[in-house]
PDB file of C-alpha atoms in Angstrom:
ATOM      1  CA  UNK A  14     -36.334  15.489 -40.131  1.00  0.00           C
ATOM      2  CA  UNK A  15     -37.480  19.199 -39.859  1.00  0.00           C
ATOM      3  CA  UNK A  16     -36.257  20.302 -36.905  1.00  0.00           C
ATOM      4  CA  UNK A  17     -32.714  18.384 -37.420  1.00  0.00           C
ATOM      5  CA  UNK A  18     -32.726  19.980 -41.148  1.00  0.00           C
ATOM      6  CA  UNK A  19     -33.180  23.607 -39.355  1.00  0.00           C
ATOM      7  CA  UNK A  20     -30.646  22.274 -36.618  1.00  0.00           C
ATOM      8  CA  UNK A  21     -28.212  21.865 -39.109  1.00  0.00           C
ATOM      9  CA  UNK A  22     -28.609  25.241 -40.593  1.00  0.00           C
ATOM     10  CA  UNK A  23     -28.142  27.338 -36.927  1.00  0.00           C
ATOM     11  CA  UNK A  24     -25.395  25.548 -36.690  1.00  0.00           C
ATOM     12  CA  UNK A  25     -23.535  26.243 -39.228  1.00  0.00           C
ATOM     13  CA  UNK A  26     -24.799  29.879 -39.569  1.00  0.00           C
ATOM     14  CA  UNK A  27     -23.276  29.877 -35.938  1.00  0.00           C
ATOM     15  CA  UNK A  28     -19.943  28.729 -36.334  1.00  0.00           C
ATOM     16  CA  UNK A  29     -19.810  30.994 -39.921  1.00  0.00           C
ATOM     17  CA  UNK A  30     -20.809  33.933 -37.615  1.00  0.00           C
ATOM     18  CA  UNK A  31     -18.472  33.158 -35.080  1.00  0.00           C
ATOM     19  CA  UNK A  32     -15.699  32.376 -37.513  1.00  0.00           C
ATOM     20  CA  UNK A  33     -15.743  35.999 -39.269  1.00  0.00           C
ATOM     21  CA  UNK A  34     -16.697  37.861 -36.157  1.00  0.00           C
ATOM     22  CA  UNK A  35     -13.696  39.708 -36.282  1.00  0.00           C
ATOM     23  CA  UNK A  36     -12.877  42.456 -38.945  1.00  0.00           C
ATOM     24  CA  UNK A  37      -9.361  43.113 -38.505  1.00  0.00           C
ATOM     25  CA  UNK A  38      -6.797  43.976 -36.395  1.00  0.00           C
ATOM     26  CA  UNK A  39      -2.965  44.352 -35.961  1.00  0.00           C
ATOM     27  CA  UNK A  40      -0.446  43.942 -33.209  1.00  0.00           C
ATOM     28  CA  UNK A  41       1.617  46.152 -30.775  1.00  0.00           C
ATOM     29  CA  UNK A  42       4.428  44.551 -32.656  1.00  0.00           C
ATOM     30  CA  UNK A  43       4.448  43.029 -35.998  1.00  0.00           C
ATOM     31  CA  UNK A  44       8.168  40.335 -34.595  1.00  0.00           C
ATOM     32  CA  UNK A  45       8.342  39.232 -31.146  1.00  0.00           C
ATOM     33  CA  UNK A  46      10.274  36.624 -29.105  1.00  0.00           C
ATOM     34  CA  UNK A  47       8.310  33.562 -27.097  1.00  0.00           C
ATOM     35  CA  UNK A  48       8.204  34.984 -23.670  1.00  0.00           C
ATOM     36  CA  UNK A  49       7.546  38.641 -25.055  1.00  0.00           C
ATOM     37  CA  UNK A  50       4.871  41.225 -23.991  1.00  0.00           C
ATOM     38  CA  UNK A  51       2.545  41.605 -26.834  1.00  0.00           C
ATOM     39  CA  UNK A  52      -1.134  43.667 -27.126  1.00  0.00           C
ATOM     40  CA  UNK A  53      -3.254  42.889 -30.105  1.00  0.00           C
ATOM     41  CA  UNK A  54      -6.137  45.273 -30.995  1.00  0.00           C
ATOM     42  CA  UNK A  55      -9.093  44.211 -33.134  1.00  0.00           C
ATOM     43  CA  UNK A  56     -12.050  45.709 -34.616  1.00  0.00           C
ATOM     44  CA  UNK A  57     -15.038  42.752 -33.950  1.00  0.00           C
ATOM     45  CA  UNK A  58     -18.365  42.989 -35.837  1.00  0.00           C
ATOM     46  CA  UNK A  59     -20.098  43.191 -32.558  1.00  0.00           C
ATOM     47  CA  UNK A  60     -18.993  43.158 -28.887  1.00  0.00           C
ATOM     48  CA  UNK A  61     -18.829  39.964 -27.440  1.00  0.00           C
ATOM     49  CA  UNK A  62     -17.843  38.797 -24.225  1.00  0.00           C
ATOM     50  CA  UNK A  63     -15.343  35.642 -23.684  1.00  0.00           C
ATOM     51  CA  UNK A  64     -14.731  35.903 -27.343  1.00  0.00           C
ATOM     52  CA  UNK A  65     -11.698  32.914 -27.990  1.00  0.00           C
ATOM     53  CA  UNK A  66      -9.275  34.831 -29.971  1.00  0.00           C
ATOM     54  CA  UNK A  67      -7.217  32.419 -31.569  1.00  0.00           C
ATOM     55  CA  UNK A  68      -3.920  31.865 -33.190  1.00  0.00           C
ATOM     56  CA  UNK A  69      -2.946  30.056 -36.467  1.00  0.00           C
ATOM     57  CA  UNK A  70      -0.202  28.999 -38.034  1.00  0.00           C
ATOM     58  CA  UNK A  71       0.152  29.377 -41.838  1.00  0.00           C
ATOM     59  CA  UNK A  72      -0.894  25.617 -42.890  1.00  0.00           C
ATOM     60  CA  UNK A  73      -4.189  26.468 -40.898  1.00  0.00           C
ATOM     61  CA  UNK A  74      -4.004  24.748 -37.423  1.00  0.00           C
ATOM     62  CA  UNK A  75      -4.811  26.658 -34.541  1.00  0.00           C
ATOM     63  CA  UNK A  76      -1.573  26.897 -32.003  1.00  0.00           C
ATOM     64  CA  UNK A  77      -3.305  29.233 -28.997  1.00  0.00           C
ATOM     65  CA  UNK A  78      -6.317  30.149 -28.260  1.00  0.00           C
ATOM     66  CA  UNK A  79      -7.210  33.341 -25.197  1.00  0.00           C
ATOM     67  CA  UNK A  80     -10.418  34.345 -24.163  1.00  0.00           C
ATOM     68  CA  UNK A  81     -11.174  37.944 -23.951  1.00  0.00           C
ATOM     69  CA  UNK A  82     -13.897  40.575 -24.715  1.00  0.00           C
ATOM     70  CA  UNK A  83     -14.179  42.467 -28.605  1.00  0.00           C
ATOM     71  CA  UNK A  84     -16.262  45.060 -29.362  1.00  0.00           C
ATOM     72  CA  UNK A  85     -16.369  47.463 -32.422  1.00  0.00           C
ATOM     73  CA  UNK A  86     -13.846  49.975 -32.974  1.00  0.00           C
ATOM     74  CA  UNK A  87     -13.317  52.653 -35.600  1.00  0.00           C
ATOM     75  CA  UNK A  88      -9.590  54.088 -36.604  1.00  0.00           C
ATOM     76  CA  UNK A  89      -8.637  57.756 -34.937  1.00  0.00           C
ATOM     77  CA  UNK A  90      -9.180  60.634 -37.485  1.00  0.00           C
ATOM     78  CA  UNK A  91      -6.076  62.913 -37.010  1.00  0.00           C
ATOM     79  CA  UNK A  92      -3.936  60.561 -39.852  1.00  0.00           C
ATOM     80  CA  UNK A  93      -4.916  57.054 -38.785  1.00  0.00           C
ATOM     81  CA  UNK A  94      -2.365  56.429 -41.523  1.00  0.00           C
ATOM     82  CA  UNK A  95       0.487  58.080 -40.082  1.00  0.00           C
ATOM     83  CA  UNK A  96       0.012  58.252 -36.600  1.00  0.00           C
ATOM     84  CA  UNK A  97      -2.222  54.589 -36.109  1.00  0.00           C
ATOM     85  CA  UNK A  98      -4.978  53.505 -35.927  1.00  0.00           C
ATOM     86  CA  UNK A  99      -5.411  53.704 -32.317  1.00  0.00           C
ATOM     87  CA  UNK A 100      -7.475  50.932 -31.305  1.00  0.00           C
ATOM     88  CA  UNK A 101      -8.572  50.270 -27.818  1.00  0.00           C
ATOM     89  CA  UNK A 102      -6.366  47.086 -26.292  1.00  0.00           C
ATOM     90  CA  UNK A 103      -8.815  43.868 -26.819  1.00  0.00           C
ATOM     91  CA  UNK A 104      -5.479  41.148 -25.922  1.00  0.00           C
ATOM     92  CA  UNK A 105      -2.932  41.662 -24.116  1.00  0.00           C
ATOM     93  CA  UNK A 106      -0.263  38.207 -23.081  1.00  0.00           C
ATOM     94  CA  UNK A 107       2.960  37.202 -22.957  1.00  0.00           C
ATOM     95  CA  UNK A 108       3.979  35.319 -25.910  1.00  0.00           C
ATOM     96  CA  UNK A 109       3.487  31.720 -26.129  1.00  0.00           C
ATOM     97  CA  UNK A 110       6.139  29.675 -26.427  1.00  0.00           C
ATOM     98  CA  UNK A 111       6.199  28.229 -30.036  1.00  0.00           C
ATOM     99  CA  UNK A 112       8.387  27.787 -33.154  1.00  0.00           C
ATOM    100  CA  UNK A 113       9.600  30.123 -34.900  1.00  0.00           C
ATOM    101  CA  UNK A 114       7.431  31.305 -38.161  1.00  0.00           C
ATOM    102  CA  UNK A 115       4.490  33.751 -39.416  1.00  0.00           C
ATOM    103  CA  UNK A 116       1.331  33.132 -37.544  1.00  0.00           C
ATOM    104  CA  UNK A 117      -1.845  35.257 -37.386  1.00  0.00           C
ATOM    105  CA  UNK A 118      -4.461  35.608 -35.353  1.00  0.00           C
ATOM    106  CA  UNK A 119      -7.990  35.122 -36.385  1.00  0.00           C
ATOM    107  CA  UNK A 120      -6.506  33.819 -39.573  1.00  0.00           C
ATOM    108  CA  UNK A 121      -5.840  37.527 -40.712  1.00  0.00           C
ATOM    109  CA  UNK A 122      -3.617  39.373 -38.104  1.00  0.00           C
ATOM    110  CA  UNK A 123       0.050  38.380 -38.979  1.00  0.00           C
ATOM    111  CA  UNK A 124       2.696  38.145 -35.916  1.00  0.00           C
ATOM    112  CA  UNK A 125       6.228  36.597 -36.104  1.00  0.00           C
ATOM    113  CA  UNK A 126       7.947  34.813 -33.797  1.00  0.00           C
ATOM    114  CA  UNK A 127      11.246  34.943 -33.795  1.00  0.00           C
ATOM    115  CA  UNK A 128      14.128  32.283 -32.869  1.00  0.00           C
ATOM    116  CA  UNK A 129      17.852  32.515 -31.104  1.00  0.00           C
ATOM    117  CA  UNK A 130      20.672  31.850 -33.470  1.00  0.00           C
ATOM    118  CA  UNK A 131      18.905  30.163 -35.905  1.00  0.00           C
ATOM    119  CA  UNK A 132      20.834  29.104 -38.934  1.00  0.00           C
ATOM    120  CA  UNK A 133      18.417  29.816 -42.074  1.00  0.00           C
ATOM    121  CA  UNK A 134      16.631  33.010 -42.008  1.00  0.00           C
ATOM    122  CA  UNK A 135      13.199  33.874 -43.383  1.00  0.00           C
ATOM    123  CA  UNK A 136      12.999  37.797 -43.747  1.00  0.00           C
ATOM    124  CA  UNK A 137       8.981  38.549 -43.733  1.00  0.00           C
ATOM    125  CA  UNK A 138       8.539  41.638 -45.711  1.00  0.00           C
ATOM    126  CA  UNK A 139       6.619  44.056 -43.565  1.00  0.00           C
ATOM    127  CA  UNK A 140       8.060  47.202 -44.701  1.00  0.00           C
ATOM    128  CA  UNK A 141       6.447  46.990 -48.322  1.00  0.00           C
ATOM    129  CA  UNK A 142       2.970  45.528 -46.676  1.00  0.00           C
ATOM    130  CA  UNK A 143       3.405  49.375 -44.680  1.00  0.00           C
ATOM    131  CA  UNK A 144       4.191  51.276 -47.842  1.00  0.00           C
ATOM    132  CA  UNK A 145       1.454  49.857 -50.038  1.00  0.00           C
ATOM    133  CA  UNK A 146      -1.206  49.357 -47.106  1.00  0.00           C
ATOM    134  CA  UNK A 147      -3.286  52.687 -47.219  1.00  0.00           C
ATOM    135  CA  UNK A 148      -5.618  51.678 -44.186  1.00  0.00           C
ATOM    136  CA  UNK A 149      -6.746  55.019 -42.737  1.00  0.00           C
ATOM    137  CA  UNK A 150      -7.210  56.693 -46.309  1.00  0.00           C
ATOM    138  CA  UNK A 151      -3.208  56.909 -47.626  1.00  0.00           C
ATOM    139  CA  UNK A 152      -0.147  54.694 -48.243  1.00  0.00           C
ATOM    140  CA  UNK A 153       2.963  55.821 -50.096  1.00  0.00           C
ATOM    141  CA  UNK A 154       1.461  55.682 -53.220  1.00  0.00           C
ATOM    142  CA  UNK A 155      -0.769  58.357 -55.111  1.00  0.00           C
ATOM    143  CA  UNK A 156      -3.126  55.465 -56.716  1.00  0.00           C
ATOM    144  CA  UNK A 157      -5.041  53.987 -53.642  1.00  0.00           C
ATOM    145  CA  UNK A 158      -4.461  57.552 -51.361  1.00  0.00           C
ATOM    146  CA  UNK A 159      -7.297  60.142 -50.661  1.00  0.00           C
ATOM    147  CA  UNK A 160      -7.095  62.696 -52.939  1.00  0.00           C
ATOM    148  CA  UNK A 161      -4.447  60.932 -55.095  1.00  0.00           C
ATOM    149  CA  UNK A 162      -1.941  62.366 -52.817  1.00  0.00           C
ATOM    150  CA  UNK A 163       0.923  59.796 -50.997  1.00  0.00           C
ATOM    151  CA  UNK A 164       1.732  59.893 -47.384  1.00  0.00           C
ATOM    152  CA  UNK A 165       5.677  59.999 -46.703  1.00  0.00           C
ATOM    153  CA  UNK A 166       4.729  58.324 -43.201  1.00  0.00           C
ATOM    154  CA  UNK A 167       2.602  55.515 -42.693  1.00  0.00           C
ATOM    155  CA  UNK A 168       2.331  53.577 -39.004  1.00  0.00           C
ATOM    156  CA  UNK A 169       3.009  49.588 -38.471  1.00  0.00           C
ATOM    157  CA  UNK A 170      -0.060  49.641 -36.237  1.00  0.00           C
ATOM    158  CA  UNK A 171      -2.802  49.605 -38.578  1.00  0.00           C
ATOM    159  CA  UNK A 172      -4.399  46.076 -40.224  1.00  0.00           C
ATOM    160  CA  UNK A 173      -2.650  44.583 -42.852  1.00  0.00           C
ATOM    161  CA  UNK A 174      -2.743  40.958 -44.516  1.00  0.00           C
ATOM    162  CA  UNK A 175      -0.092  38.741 -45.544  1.00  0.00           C
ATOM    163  CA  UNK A 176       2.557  40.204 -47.876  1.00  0.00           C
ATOM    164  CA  UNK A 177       0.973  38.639 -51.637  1.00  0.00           C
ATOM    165  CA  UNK A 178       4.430  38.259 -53.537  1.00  0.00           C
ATOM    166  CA  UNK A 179       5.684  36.372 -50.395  1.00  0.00           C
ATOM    167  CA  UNK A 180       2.679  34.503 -49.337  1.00  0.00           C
ATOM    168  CA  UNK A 181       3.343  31.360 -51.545  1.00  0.00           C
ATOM    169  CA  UNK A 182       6.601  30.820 -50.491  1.00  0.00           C
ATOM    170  CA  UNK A 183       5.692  31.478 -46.890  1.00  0.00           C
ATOM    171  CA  UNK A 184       3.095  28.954 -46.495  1.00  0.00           C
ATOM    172  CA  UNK A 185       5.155  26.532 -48.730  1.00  0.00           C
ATOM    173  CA  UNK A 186       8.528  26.791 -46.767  1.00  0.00           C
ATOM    174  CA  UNK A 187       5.809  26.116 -43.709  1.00  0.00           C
ATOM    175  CA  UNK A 188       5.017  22.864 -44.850  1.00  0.00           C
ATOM    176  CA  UNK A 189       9.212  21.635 -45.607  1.00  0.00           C
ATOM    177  CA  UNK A 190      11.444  19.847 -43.195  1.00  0.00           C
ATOM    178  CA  UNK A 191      14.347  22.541 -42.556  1.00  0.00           C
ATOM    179  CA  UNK A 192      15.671  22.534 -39.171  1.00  0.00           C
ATOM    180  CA  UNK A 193      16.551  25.819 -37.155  1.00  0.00           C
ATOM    181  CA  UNK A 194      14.588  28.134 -39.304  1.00  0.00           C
ATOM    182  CA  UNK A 195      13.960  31.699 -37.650  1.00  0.00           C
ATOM    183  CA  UNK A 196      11.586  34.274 -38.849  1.00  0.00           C
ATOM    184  CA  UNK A 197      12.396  38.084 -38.656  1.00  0.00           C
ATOM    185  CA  UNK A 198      10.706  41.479 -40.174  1.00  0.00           C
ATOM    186  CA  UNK A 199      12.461  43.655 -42.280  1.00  0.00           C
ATOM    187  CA  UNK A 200      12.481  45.881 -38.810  1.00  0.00           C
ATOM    188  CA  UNK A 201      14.753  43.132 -37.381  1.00  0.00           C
ATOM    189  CA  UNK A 202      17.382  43.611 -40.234  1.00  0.00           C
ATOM    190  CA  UNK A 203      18.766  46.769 -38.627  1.00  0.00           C
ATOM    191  CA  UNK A 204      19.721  44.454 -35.371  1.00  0.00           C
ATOM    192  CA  UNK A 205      22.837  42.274 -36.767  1.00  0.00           C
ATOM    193  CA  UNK A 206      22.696  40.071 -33.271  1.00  0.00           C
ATOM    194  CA  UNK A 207      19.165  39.207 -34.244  1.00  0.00           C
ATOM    195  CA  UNK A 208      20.365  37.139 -37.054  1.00  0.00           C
ATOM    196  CA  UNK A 209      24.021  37.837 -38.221  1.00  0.00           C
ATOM    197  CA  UNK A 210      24.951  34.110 -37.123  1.00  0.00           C
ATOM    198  CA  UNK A 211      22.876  32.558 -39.442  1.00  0.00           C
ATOM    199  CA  UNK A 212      24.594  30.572 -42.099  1.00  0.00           C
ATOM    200  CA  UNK A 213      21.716  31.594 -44.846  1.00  0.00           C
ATOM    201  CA  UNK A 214      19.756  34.584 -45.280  1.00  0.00           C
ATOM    202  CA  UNK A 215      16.423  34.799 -47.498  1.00  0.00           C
ATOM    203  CA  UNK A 216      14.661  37.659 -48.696  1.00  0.00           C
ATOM    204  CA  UNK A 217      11.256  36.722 -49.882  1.00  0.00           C
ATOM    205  CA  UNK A 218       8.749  38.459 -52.691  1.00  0.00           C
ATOM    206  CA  UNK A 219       9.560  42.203 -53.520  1.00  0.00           C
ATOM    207  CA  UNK A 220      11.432  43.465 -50.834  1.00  0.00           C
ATOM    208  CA  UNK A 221      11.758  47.529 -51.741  1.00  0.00           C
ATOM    209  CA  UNK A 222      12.294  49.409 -48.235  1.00  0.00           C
ATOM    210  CA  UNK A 223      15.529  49.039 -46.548  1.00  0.00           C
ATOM    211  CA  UNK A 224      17.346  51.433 -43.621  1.00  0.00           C
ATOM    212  CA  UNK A 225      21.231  52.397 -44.200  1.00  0.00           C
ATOM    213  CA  UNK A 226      21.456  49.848 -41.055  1.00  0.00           C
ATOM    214  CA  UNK A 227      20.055  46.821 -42.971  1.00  0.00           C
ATOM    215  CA  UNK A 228      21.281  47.607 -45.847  1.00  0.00           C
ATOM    216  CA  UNK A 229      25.120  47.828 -43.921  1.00  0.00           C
ATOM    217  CA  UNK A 230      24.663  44.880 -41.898  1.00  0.00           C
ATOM    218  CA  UNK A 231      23.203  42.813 -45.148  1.00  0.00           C
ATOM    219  CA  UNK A 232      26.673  43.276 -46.894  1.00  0.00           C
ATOM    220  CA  UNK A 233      28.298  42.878 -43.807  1.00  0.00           C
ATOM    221  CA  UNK A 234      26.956  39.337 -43.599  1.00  0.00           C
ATOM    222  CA  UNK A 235      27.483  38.106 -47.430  1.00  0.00           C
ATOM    223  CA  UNK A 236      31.653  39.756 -46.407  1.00  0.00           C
ATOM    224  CA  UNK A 237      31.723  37.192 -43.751  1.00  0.00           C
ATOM    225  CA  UNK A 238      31.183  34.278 -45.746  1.00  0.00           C
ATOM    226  CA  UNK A 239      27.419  34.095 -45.312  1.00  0.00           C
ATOM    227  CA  UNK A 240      24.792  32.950 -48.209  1.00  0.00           C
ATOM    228  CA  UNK A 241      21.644  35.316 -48.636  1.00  0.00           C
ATOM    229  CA  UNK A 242      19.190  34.099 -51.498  1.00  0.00           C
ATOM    230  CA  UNK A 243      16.698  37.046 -52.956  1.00  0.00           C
ATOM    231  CA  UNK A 244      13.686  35.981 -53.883  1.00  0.00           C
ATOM    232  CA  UNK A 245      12.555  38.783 -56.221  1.00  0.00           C
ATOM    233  CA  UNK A 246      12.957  41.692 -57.918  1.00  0.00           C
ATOM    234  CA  UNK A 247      13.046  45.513 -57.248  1.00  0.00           C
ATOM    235  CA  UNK A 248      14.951  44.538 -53.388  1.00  0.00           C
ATOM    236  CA  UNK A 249      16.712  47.623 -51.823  1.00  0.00           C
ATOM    237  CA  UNK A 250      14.791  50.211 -53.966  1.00  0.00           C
ATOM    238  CA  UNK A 251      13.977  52.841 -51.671  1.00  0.00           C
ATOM    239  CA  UNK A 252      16.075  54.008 -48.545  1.00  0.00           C
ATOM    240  CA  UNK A 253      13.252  54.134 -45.475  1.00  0.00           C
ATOM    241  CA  UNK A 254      13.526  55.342 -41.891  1.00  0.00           C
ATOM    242  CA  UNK A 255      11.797  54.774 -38.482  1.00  0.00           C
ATOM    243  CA  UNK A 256      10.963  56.585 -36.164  1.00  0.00           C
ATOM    244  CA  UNK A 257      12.190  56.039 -32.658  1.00  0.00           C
ATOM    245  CA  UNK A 258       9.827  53.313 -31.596  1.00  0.00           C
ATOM    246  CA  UNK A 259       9.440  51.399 -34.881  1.00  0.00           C
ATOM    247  CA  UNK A 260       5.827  51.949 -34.903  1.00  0.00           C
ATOM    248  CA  UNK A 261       6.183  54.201 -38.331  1.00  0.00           C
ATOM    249  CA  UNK A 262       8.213  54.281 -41.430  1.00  0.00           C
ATOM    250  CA  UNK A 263       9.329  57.181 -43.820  1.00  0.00           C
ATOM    251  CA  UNK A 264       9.845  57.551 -47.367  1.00  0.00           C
ATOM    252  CA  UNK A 265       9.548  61.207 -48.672  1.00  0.00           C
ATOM    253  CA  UNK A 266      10.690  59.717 -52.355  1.00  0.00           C
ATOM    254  CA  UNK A 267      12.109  63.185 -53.227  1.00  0.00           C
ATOM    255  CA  UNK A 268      15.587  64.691 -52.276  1.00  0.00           C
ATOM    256  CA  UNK A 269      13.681  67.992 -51.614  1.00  0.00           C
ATOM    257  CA  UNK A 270      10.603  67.126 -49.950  1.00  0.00           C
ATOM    258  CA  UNK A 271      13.190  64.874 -46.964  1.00  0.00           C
ATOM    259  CA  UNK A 272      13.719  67.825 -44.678  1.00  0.00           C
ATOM    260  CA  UNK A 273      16.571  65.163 -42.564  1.00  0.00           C
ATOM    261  CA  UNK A 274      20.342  66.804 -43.234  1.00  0.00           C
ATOM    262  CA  UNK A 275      21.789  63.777 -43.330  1.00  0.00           C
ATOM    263  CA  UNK A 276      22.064  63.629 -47.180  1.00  0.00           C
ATOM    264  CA  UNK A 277      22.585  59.611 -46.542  1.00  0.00           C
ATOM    265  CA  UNK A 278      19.699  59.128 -45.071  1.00  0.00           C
ATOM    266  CA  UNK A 279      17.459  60.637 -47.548  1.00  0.00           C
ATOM    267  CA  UNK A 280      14.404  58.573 -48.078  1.00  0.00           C
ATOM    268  CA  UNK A 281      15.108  58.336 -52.251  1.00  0.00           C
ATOM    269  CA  UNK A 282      15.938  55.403 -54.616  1.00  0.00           C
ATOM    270  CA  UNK A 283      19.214  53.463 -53.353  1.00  0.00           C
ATOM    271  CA  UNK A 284      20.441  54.072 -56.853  1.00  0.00           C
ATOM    272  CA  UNK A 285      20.700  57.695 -57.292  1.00  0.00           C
ATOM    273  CA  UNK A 286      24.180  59.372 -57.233  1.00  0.00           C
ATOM    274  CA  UNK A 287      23.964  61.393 -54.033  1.00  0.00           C
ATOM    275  CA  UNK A 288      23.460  58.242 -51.767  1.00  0.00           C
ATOM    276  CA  UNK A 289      26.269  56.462 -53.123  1.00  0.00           C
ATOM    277  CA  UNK A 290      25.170  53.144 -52.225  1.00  0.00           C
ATOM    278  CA  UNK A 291      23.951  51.617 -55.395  1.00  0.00           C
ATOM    279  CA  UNK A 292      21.856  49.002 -55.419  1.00  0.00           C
ATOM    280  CA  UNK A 293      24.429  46.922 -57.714  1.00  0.00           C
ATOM    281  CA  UNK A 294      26.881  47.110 -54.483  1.00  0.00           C
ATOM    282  CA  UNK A 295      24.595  44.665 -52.325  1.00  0.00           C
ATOM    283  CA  UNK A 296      23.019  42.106 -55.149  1.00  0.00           C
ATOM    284  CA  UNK A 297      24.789  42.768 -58.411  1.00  0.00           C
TER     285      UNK A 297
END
């Protein structure tokens, strides 16, 4: 009875260990399609050879599991905020072939996976995760920066969790019996053949950074005929921009601080004058 009683502790100190071995972590990129190239970098609590790195789905059941070596890893100190945090490659594959939907690796590293022509559409809302996430010491906000003081870039390629005013609905809409559902990032909204055939669009918890694109292609598709269904409040309240590989997203907040001439693209609230694209001309 000893020696089972200790038995039964290793073990499940073991599979504890083994279950939080890994830190964090984020993805090359945050939406894919089945069939895509994809690297995902994590930071591991120690390095471990033939480590299964494995994938879940959002009601908890594992979907794909790769073997691979982690190690530890620490972000890059020129503006691991800004610029990434520049993790060695633990992962790299080409993506499975599953359903569409928000999955994450390790149980903490989202990735979507995207669908062709579906007919409902799920936006997942990675541009405010980006904006409020100050991994590498800043986000866009003076409150949880170093020194008080915002960034007016922050990178996609840093570790970030599930969005919290959209998690409920997420893992609830997991669990209901819609047929051809697709999931897309808010990155995906400025690519109308992504999604523009859809019969229903829906914008889930406290979607604030949109592009001129997505914000042009969203009216574009409630003018056709189209249903979209917002989820929350404060949607469309900043304008945002990327940069030429999506990896990084800018909001200056201030007319004066945006040094881009393109007075419409200024990275301010939707509803001041200058941008003349009120908010109240998308959702009312």
């Amino acid at each position: 009875m000893y020696f089972a009683h200790i038995y039964f502790l290793t073990a499940t100190f073991f599979s504890f260990f083994q279950e939080n071995l890994i830190i964090e972590g984020y993805c090359s990129k945050i939406s894919v399609n089945s069939g895509d190239s994809l690297t995902i970098y994590v930071n591991a609590g120690e390095k471990r050879d033939n480590y299964e790195l494995k994938l879940f789905n959002l009601e908890g059941k594992q979907v794909a599991a790769y073997k691979t070596n982690v190690f530890s890893q620490e972000p890059q100190k020129n503006k691991a905020w800004e610029n990434g945090y520049g993790y060695k490659p633990s992962l790299k594959i080409k993506v499975p072939n599953l359903k569409s939907g928000v999955y994450q690796w390790e149980d903490r590293i989202p990735l979507i996976i995207k669908k062709d022509k579906p007919k409902i559409v799920v936006v997942y809302n990675s541009n405010r995760e980006n904006a409020y996430c100050n991994g590498g010491g800043k986000s866009l906000y003076s409150f949880n920066s170093s020194d008080f003081k915002p960034a007016q870039k922050v990178s996609f390629l840093r570790p970030m969790r599930l969005p919290k005013h959209a998690e409920p609905f997420l893992r609830w809409f997991e669990t209901q019996n819609f047929t051809n559902v697709g999931y897309i990032a808010d990155g995906d909204l400025d690519d109308y053949s992504v999604w523009g055939k859809a019969d229903l669009l829906i914008i889930t918890g406290h979607s604030e950074y949109w592009t001129l694109q997505a914000r042009r292609n969203f009216d574009r598709f409630v003018n056709e005929g189209k249903d979209a269904m917002v989820l929350s409040g404060n949607t469309m309240w900043w304008q945002a921009r990327y940069n030429k590989n999506r990896t990084q997203m800018t909001c200056y907040k201030s007319k004066d601080d945006d040094p881009i001439a393109n007075k419409k693209l200024k990275t301010i609230n939707w509803n001041e004058p200058r941008l003349n694209y009120s908010i109240g001309k998308s959702i009312g």
